[in-house]
PDB file of C-alpha atoms in Angstrom:
ATOM      1  CA  MET A   1     -23.008  20.851 -13.200  1.00 55.00           C
ATOM      2  CA  LEU A   2     -23.231  18.145 -15.851  1.00 68.00           C
ATOM      3  CA  PHE A   3     -26.417  17.662 -17.817  1.00 82.00           C
ATOM      4  CA  ILE A   4     -25.004  14.641 -19.626  1.00 87.00           C
ATOM      5  CA  SER A   5     -23.606  11.509 -18.057  1.00 90.00           C
ATOM      6  CA  LEU A   6     -19.887  10.848 -18.047  1.00 90.00           C
ATOM      7  CA  SER A   7     -20.401   7.618 -19.990  1.00 91.00           C
ATOM      8  CA  LYS A   8     -22.216   9.545 -22.746  1.00 93.00           C
ATOM      9  CA  ILE A   9     -19.405  12.109 -22.871  1.00 93.00           C
ATOM     10  CA  GLN A  10     -16.882   9.269 -23.063  1.00 94.00           C
ATOM     11  CA  LYS A  11     -18.827   7.702 -25.935  1.00 95.00           C
ATOM     12  CA  LYS A  12     -19.007  11.037 -27.808  1.00 95.00           C
ATOM     13  CA  ILE A  13     -15.250  11.548 -27.424  1.00 95.00           C
ATOM     14  CA  VAL A  14     -14.525   8.069 -28.778  1.00 97.00           C
ATOM     15  CA  GLU A  15     -16.905   8.599 -31.708  1.00 97.00           C
ATOM     16  CA  SER A  16     -15.286  11.949 -32.491  1.00 96.00           C
ATOM     17  CA  ILE A  17     -11.757  10.531 -32.452  1.00 97.00           C
ATOM     18  CA  ARG A  18     -12.825   7.577 -34.597  1.00 97.00           C
ATOM     19  CA  ALA A  19     -14.547   9.918 -37.081  1.00 97.00           C
ATOM     20  CA  ARG A  20     -11.405  12.068 -37.304  1.00 97.00           C
ATOM     21  CA  ARG A  21      -9.291   8.951 -37.883  1.00 97.00           C
ATOM     22  CA  LEU A  22     -11.578   7.748 -40.662  1.00 97.00           C
ATOM     23  CA  GLN A  23     -11.751  11.226 -42.208  1.00 97.00           C
ATOM     24  CA  MET A  24      -7.959  11.136 -42.428  1.00 97.00           C
ATOM     25  CA  GLU A  25      -8.304   7.684 -44.039  1.00 97.00           C
ATOM     26  CA  LEU A  26      -6.182   6.110 -41.315  1.00 97.00           C
ATOM     27  CA  THR A  27      -6.547   2.558 -40.141  1.00 97.00           C
ATOM     28  CA  GLN A  28      -6.209   1.778 -36.459  1.00 97.00           C
ATOM     29  CA  GLU A  29      -2.757   0.426 -37.266  1.00 98.00           C
ATOM     30  CA  GLY A  30      -1.786   3.625 -39.084  1.00 97.00           C
ATOM     31  CA  LEU A  31      -2.935   5.872 -36.246  1.00 98.00           C
ATOM     32  CA  SER A  32      -1.235   3.609 -33.741  1.00 98.00           C
ATOM     33  CA  GLU A  33       2.082   3.931 -35.560  1.00 98.00           C
ATOM     34  CA  ARG A  34       1.831   7.689 -36.095  1.00 97.00           C
ATOM     35  CA  ALA A  35       0.822   8.397 -32.490  1.00 97.00           C
ATOM     36  CA  GLY A  36       3.281   5.986 -30.909  1.00 97.00           C
ATOM     37  CA  VAL A  37       0.463   4.228 -29.069  1.00 97.00           C
ATOM     38  CA  PRO A  38       0.212   0.431 -28.974  1.00 98.00           C
ATOM     39  CA  LEU A  39      -2.465  -0.919 -31.301  1.00 98.00           C
ATOM     40  CA  SER A  40      -4.076  -2.796 -28.405  1.00 97.00           C
ATOM     41  CA  THR A  41      -4.420   0.490 -26.503  1.00 97.00           C
ATOM     42  CA  LEU A  42      -6.070   2.201 -29.482  1.00 97.00           C
ATOM     43  CA  ARG A  43      -8.460  -0.712 -29.995  1.00 97.00           C
ATOM     44  CA  LYS A  44      -9.380  -0.749 -26.311  1.00 97.00           C
ATOM     45  CA  PHE A  45     -10.035   2.990 -26.500  1.00 97.00           C
ATOM     46  CA  GLU A  46     -12.294   2.704 -29.540  1.00 97.00           C
ATOM     47  CA  GLN A  47     -14.174  -0.255 -28.039  1.00 96.00           C
ATOM     48  CA  LYS A  48     -14.444   0.692 -24.359  1.00 94.00           C
ATOM     49  CA  GLY A  49     -13.330   4.333 -24.133  1.00 94.00           C
ATOM     50  CA  VAL A  50     -10.510   3.462 -21.728  1.00 95.00           C
ATOM     51  CA  ILE A  51      -7.117   5.109 -22.264  1.00 97.00           C
ATOM     52  CA  SER A  52      -4.385   6.891 -20.344  1.00 97.00           C
ATOM     53  CA  LEU A  53      -4.127  10.649 -20.612  1.00 96.00           C
ATOM     54  CA  ASP A  54      -0.678  10.336 -22.189  1.00 97.00           C
ATOM     55  CA  SER A  55      -1.952   8.041 -24.959  1.00 98.00           C
ATOM     56  CA  PHE A  56      -5.057  10.182 -25.478  1.00 97.00           C
ATOM     57  CA  LEU A  57      -2.926  13.289 -25.981  1.00 97.00           C
ATOM     58  CA  LYS A  58      -0.661  11.439 -28.419  1.00 97.00           C
ATOM     59  CA  ILE A  59      -3.696  10.410 -30.464  1.00 98.00           C
ATOM     60  CA  LEU A  60      -5.077  13.964 -30.412  1.00 97.00           C
ATOM     61  CA  SER A  61      -1.748  15.287 -31.643  1.00 96.00           C
ATOM     62  CA  VAL A  62      -2.201  13.183 -34.784  1.00 97.00           C
ATOM     63  CA  VAL A  63      -5.946  13.500 -35.475  1.00 97.00           C
ATOM     64  CA  GLY A  64      -6.186  17.111 -34.290  1.00 95.00           C
ATOM     65  CA  GLY A  65      -7.962  18.727 -31.408  1.00 93.00           C
ATOM     66  CA  LEU A  66      -5.095  19.045 -28.953  1.00 93.00           C
ATOM     67  CA  GLU A  67      -5.045  22.846 -29.169  1.00 94.00           C
ATOM     68  CA  GLU A  68      -8.812  23.017 -28.655  1.00 94.00           C
ATOM     69  CA  ILE A  69      -8.544  20.896 -25.505  1.00 93.00           C
ATOM     70  CA  VAL A  70      -5.797  23.133 -24.122  1.00 92.00           C
ATOM     71  CA  ASP A  71      -7.827  26.269 -24.918  1.00 92.00           C
ATOM     72  CA  ALA A  72     -10.995  24.818 -23.389  1.00 90.00           C
ATOM     73  CA  LEU A  73      -9.198  24.142 -20.105  1.00 90.00           C
ATOM     74  CA  LYS A  74      -7.838  27.660 -19.654  1.00 89.00           C
ATOM     75  CA  PRO A  75      -9.329  29.524 -16.688  1.00 83.00           C
ATOM     76  CA  LYS A  76     -12.221  31.735 -17.685  1.00 80.00           C
ATOM     77  CA  GLU A  77     -11.669  35.464 -17.711  1.00 77.00           C
ATOM     78  CA  GLN A  78     -13.441  37.456 -15.057  1.00 74.00           C
ATOM     79  CA  HIS A  79     -16.109  39.884 -16.176  1.00 76.00           C
ATOM     80  CA  PHE A  80     -16.477  42.831 -13.858  1.00 77.00           C
ATOM     81  CA  LYS A  81     -19.617  44.875 -13.322  1.00 78.00           C
ATOM     82  CA  SER A  82     -17.982  47.761 -11.504  1.00 80.00           C
ATOM     83  CA  ILE A  83     -14.634  49.321 -10.663  1.00 80.00           C
ATOM     84  CA  ASP A  84     -15.098  48.091  -7.088  1.00 80.00           C
ATOM     85  CA  GLU A  85     -15.074  44.500  -8.324  1.00 75.00           C
ATOM     86  CA  VAL A  86     -11.847  45.158 -10.253  1.00 72.00           C
ATOM     87  CA  LEU A  87     -10.151  46.634  -7.190  1.00 76.00           C
ATOM     88  CA  LYS A  88     -11.396  43.825  -4.974  1.00 77.00           C
ATOM     89  CA  SER A  89     -10.048  41.168  -7.360  1.00 72.00           C
ATOM     90  CA  GLU A  90      -6.626  42.835  -7.408  1.00 67.00           C
ATOM     91  CA  GLU A  91      -6.475  42.648  -3.604  1.00 66.00           C
ATOM     92  CA  GLN A  92      -7.218  38.931  -3.548  1.00 65.00           C
ATOM     93  CA  SER A  93      -4.263  36.686  -4.232  1.00 55.00           C
ATOM     94  CA  THR A  94      -4.639  33.838  -6.682  1.00 60.00           C
ATOM     95  CA  ARG A  95      -4.743  30.479  -4.929  1.00 61.00           C
ATOM     96  CA  LYS A  96      -1.962  28.109  -5.867  1.00 64.00           C
ATOM     97  CA  ARG A  97      -3.192  25.181  -3.758  1.00 69.00           C
ATOM     98  CA  GLY A  98      -6.444  23.672  -2.609  1.00 69.00           C
ATOM     99  CA  ASN A  99      -7.603  23.250   0.968  1.00 70.00           C
ATOM    100  CA  ARG A 100      -6.455  20.275   2.989  1.00 68.00           C
ATOM    101  CA  LYS A 101      -9.318  17.883   3.563  1.00 63.00           C
TER     102      LYS A 101
END
């Protein structure tokens, strides 16, 4: 459940990336060249928060944070309260697909 709107999250991400860029003393042009992302795409991202995942990951690879994103998206480890829960989890197979709907 989200307690913050998606637009606010988007704005915080843009501000964070911009702050990292400025901390590295990179211009938009410099980051664009290093990341291999068109300058117009970078400008649109910093103004409106709109960008493709591919371009976003390229930018993160330059300004940092890519590893943190990957780590944050890893499935959470299960914490068991009893040996019965451990045995039960071993019996259940891990789903590889979602339900058809």
